mmCIF file with all atom_site columns, C-alpha atoms in Angstrom:
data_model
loop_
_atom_site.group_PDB
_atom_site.id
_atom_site.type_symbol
_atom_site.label_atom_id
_atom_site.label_alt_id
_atom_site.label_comp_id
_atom_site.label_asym_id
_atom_site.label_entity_id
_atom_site.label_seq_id
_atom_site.pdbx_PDB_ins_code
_atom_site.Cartn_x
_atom_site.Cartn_y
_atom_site.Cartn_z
_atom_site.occupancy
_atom_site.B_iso_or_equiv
_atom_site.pdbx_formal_charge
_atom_site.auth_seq_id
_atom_site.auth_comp_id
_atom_site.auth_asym_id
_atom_site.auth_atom_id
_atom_site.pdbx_PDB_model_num
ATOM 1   C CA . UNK A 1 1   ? 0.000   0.000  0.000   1.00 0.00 ? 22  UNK A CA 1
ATOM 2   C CA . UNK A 1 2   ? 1.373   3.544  -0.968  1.00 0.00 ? 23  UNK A CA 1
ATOM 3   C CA . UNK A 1 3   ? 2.006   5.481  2.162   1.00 0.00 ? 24  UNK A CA 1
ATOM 4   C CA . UNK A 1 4   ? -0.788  8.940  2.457   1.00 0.00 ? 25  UNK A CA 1
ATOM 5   C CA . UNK A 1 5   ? -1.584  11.864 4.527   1.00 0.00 ? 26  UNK A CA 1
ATOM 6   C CA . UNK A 1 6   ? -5.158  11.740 5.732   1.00 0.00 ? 27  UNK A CA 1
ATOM 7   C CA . UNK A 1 7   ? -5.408  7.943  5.158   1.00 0.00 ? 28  UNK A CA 1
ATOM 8   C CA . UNK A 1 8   ? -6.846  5.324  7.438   1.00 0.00 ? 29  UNK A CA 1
ATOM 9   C CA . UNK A 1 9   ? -6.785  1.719  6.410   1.00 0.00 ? 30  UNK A CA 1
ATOM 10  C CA . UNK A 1 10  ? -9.597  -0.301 8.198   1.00 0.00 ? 31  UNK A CA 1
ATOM 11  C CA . UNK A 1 11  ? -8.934  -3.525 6.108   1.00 0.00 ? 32  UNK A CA 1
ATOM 12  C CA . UNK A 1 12  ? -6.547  -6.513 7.586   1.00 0.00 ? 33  UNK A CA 1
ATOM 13  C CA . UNK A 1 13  ? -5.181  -7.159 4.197   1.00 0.00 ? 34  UNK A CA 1
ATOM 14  C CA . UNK A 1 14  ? -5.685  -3.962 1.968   1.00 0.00 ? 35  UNK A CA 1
ATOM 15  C CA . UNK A 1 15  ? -6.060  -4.549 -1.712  1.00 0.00 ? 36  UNK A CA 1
ATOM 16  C CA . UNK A 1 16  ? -2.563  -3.168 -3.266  1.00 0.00 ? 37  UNK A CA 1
ATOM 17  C CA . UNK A 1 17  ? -3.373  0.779  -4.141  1.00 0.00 ? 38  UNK A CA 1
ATOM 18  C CA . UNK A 1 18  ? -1.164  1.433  -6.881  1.00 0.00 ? 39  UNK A CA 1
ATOM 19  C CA . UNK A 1 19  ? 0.574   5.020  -7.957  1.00 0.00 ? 40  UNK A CA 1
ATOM 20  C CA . UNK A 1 20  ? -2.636  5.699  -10.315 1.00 0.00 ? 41  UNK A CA 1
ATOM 21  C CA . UNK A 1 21  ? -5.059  5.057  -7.784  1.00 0.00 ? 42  UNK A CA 1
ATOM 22  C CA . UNK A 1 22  ? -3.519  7.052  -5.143  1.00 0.00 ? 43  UNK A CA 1
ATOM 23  C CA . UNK A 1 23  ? -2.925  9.700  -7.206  1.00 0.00 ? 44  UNK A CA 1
ATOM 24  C CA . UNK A 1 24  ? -6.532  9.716  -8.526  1.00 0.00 ? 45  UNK A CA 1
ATOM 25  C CA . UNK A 1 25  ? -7.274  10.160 -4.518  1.00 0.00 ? 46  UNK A CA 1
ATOM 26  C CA . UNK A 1 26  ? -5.251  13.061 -3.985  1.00 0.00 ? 47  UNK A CA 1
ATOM 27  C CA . UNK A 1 27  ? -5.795  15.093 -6.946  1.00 0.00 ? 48  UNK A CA 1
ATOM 28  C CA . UNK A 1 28  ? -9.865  14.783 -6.997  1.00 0.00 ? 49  UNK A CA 1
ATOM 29  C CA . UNK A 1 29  ? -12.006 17.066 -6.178  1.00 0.00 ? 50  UNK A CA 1
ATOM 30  C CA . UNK A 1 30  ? -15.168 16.059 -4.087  1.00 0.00 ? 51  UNK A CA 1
ATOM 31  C CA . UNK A 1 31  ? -18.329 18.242 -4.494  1.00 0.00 ? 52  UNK A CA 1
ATOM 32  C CA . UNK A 1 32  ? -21.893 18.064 -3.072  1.00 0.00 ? 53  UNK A CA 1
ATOM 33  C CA . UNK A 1 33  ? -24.234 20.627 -3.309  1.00 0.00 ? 54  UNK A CA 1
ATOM 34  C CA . UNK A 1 34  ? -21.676 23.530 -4.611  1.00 0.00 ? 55  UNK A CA 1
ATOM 35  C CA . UNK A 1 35  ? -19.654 22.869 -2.256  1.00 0.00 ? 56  UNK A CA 1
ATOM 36  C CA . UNK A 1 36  ? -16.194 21.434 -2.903  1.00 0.00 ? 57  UNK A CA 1
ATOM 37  C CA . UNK A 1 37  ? -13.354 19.456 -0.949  1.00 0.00 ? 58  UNK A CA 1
ATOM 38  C CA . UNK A 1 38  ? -9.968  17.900 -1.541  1.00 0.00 ? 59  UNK A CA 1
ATOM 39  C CA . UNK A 1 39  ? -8.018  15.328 0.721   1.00 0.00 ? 60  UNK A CA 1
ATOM 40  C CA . UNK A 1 40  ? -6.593  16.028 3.354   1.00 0.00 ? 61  UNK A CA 1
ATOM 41  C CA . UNK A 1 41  ? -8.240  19.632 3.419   1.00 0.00 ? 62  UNK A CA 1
ATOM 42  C CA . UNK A 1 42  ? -10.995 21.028 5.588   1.00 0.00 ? 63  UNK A CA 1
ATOM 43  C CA . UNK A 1 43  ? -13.275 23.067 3.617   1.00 0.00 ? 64  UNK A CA 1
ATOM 44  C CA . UNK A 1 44  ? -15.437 26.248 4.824   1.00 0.00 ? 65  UNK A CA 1
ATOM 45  C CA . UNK A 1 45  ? -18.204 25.384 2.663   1.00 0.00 ? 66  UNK A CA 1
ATOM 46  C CA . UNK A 1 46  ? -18.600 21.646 3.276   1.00 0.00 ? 67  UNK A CA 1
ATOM 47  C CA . UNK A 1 47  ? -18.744 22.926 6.811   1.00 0.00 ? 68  UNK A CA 1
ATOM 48  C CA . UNK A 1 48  ? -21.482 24.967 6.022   1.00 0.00 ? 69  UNK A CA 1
ATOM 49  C CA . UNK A 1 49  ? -23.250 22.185 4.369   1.00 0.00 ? 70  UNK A CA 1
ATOM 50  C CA . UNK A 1 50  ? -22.708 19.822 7.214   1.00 0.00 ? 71  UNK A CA 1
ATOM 51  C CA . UNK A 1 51  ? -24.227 22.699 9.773   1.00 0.00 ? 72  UNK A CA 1
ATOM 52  C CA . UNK A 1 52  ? -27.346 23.200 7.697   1.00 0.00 ? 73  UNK A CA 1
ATOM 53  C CA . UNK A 1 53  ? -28.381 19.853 7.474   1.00 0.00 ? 74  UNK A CA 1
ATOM 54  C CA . UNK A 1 54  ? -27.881 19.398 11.126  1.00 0.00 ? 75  UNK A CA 1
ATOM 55  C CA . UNK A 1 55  ? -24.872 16.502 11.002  1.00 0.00 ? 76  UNK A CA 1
ATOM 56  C CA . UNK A 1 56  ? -21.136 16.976 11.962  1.00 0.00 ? 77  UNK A CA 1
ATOM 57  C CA . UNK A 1 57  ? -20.020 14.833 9.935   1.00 0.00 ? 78  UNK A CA 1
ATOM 58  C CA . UNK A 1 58  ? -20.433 12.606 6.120   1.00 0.00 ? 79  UNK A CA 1
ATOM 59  C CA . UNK A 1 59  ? -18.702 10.810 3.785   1.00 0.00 ? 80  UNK A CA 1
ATOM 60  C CA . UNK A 1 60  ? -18.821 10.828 0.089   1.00 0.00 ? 81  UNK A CA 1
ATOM 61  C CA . UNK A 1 61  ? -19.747 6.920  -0.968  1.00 0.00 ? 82  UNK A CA 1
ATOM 62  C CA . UNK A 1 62  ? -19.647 6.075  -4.637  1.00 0.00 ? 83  UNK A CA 1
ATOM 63  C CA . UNK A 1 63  ? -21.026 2.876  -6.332  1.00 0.00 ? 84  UNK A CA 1
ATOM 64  C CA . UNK A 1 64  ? -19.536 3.781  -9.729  1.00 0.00 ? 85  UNK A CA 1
ATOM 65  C CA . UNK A 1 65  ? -16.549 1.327  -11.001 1.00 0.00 ? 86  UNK A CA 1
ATOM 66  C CA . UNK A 1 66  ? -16.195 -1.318 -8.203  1.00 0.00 ? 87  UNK A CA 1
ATOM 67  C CA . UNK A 1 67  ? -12.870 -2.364 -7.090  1.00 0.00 ? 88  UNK A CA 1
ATOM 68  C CA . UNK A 1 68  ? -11.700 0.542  -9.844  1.00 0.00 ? 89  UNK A CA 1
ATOM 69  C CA . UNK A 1 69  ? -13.231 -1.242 -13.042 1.00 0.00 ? 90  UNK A CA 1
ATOM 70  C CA . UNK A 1 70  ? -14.552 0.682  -15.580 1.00 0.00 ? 91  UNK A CA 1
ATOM 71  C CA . UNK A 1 71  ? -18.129 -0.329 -16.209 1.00 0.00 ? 92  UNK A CA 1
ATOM 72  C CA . UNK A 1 72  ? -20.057 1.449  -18.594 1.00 0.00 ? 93  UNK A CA 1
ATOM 73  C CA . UNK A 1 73  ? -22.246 4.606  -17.641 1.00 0.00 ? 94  UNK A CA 1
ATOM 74  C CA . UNK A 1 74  ? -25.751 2.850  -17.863 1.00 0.00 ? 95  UNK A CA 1
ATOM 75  C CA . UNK A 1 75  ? -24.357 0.140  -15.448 1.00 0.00 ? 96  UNK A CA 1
ATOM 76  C CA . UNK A 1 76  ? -22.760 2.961  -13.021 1.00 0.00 ? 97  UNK A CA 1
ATOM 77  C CA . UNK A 1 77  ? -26.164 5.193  -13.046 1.00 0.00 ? 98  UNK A CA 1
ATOM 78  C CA . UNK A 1 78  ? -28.073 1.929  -12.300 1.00 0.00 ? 99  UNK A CA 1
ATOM 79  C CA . UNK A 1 79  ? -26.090 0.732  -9.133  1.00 0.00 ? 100 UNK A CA 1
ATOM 80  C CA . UNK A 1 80  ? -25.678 4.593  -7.619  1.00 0.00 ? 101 UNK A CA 1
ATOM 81  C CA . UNK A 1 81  ? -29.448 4.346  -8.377  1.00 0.00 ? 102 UNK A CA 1
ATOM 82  C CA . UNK A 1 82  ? -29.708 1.419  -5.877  1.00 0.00 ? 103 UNK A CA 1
ATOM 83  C CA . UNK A 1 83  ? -27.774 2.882  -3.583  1.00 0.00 ? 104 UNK A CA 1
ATOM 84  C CA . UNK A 1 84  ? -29.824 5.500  -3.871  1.00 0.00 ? 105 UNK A CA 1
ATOM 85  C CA . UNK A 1 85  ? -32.569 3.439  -2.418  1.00 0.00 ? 106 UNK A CA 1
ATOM 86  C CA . UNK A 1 86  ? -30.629 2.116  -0.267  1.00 0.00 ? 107 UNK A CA 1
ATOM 87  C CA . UNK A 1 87  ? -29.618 5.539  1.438   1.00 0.00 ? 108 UNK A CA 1
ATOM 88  C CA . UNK A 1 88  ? -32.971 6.282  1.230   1.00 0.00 ? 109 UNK A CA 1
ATOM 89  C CA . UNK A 1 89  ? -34.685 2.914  3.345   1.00 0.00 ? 110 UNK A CA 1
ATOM 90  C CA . UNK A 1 90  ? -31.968 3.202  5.950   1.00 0.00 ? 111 UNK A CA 1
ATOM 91  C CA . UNK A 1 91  ? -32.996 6.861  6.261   1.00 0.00 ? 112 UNK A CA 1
ATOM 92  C CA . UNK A 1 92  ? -29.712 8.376  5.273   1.00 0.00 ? 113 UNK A CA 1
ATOM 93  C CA . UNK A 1 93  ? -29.998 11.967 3.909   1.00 0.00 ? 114 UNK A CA 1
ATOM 94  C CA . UNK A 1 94  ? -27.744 12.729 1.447   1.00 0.00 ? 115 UNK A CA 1
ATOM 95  C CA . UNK A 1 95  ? -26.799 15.034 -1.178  1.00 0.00 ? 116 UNK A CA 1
ATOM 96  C CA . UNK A 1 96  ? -26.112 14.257 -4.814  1.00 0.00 ? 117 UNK A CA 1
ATOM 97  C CA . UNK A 1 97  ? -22.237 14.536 -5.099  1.00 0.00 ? 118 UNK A CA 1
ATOM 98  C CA . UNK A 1 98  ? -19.275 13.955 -7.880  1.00 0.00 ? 119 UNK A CA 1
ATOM 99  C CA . UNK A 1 99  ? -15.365 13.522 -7.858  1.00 0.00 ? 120 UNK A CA 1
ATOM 100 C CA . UNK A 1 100 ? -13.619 15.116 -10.696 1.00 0.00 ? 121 UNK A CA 1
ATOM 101 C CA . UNK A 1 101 ? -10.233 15.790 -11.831 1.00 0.00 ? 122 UNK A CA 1
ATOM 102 C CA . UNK A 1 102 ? -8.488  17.782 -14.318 1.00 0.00 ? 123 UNK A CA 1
ATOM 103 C CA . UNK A 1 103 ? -5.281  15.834 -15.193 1.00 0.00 ? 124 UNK A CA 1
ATOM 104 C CA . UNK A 1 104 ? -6.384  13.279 -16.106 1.00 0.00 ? 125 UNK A CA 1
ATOM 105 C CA . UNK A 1 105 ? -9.911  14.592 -16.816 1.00 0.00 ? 126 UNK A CA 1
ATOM 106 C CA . UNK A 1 106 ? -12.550 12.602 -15.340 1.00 0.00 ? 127 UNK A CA 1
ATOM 107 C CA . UNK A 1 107 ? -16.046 12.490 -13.474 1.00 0.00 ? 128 UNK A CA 1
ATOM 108 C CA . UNK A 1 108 ? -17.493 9.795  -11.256 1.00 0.00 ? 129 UNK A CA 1
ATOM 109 C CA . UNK A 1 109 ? -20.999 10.669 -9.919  1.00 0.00 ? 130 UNK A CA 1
ATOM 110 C CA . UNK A 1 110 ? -21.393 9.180  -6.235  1.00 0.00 ? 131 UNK A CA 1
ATOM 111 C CA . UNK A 1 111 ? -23.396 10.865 -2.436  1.00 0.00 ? 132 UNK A CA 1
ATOM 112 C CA . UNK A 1 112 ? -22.532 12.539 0.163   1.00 0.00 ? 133 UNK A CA 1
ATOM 113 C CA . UNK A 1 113 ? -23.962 10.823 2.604   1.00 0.00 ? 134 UNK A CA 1
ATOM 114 C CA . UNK A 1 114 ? -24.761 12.536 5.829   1.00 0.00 ? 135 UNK A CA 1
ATOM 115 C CA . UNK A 1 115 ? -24.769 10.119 8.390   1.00 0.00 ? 136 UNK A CA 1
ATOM 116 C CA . UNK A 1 116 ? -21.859 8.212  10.849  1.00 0.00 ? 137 UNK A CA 1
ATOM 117 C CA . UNK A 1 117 ? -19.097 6.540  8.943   1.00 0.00 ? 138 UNK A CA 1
ATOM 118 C CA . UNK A 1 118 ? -19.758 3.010  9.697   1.00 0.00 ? 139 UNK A CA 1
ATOM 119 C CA . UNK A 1 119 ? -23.147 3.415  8.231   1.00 0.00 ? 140 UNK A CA 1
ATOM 120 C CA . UNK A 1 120 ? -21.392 4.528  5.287   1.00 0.00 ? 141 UNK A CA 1
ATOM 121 C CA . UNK A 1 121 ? -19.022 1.782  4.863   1.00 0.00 ? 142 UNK A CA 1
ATOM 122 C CA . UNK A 1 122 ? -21.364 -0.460 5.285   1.00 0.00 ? 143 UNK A CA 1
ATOM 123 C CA . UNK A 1 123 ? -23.113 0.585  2.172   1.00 0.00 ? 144 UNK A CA 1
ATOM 124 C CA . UNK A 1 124 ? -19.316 1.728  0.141   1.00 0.00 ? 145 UNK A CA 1
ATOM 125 C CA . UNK A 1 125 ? -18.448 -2.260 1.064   1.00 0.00 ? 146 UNK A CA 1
ATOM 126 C CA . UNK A 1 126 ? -21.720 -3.468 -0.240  1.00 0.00 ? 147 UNK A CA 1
ATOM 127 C CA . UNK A 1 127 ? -20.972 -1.473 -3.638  1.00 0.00 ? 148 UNK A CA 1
ATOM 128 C CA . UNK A 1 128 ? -17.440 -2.710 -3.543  1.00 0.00 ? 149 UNK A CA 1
ATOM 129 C CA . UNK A 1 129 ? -16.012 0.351  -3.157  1.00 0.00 ? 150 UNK A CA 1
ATOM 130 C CA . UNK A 1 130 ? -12.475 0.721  -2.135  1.00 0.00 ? 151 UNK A CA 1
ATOM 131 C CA . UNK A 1 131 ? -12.950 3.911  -0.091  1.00 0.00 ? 152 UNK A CA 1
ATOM 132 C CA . UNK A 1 132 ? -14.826 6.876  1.141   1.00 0.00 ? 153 UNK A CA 1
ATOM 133 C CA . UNK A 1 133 ? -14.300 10.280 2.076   1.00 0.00 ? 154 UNK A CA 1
ATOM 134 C CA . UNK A 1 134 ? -14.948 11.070 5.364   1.00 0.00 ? 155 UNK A CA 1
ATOM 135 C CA . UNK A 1 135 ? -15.915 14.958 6.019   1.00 0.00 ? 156 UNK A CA 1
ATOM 136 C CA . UNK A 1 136 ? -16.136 16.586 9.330   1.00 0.00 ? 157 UNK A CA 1
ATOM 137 C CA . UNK A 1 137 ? -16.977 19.981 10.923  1.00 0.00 ? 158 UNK A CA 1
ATOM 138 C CA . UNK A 1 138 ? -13.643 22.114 11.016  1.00 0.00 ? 159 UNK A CA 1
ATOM 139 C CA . UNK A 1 139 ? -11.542 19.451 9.933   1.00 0.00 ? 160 UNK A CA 1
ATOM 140 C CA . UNK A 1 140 ? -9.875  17.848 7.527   1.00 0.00 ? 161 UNK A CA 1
ATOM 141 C CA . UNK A 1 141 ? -11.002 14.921 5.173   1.00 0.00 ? 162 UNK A CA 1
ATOM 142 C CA . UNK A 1 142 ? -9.772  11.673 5.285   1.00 0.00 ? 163 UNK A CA 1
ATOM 143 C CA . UNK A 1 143 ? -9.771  8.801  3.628   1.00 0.00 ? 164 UNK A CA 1
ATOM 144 C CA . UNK A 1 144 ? -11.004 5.528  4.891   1.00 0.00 ? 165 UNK A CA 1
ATOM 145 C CA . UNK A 1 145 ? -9.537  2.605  3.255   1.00 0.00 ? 166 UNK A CA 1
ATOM 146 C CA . UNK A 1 146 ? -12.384 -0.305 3.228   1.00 0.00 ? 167 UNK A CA 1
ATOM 147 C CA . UNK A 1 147 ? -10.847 -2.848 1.306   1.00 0.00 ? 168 UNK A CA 1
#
């Protein structure tokens, strides 16, 4: 596993990250509801976010690409439609989110969910997810390893 700031590892046996995928974590940008975070940064607005809906804390759960393989966009829409739902019947409240980057340019669309991090992972492991982003009041993201 490639050593990084703001990174905790929950897994026993972590899948291998490689350079790409780490650096895909550090240089995205993670935005919910105009407002906009990076790793390892605390941002005023997600702050403001967090306040107004009455939580101190969230985590940005994706069910795009599982495991980091590409799938095609009808197949991505469908399971971050499910988990969706699934945010939904657990009564989760969430905002509608996406990670983007400029070099190399990409988008993957994926919640910020606004509940306790276990409740997230729980639903990042179920999409085989490898992470999420976990956002607090006045301080800075991290990144929680899953698998």
């Amino acid at each position: 596993m490639i050593a990084l700031p703001h990174v905790r590892v929950l897994a026993r046996d972590p899948l291998p990250v490689g350079p790409r995928l780490a650096r895909g974590w550090r240089v995205t940008s993670y935005e919910a509801a105009g407002a906009a975070v990076r790793l390892g940064r605390r941002s005023p607005a997600i702050d403001r976010l967090l306040f107004a809906a009455g939580v101190r804390r969230g985590a940005f759960v994706g069910a795009w690409n599982p495991l980091s393989r590409l799938r095609p966009r009808r197949w991505n829409d469908a399971m971050l439609g499910r988990l969706r739902a699934l945010a939904r019947r657990a009564g989760m409240p969430f905002r509608e989110g996406a990670g983007h980057a400029a070099r190399p340019a990409w988008v993957e669309h994926h919640l910020l969910l606004l509940a306790d991090r276990r409740r997230c992972a729980v639903l990042a492991h179920r999409f085989r997810q490898h992470a999420i982003l976990l956002v607090r009041l006045r301080a800075p993201s991290r990144l929680i390893v899953l698998r």
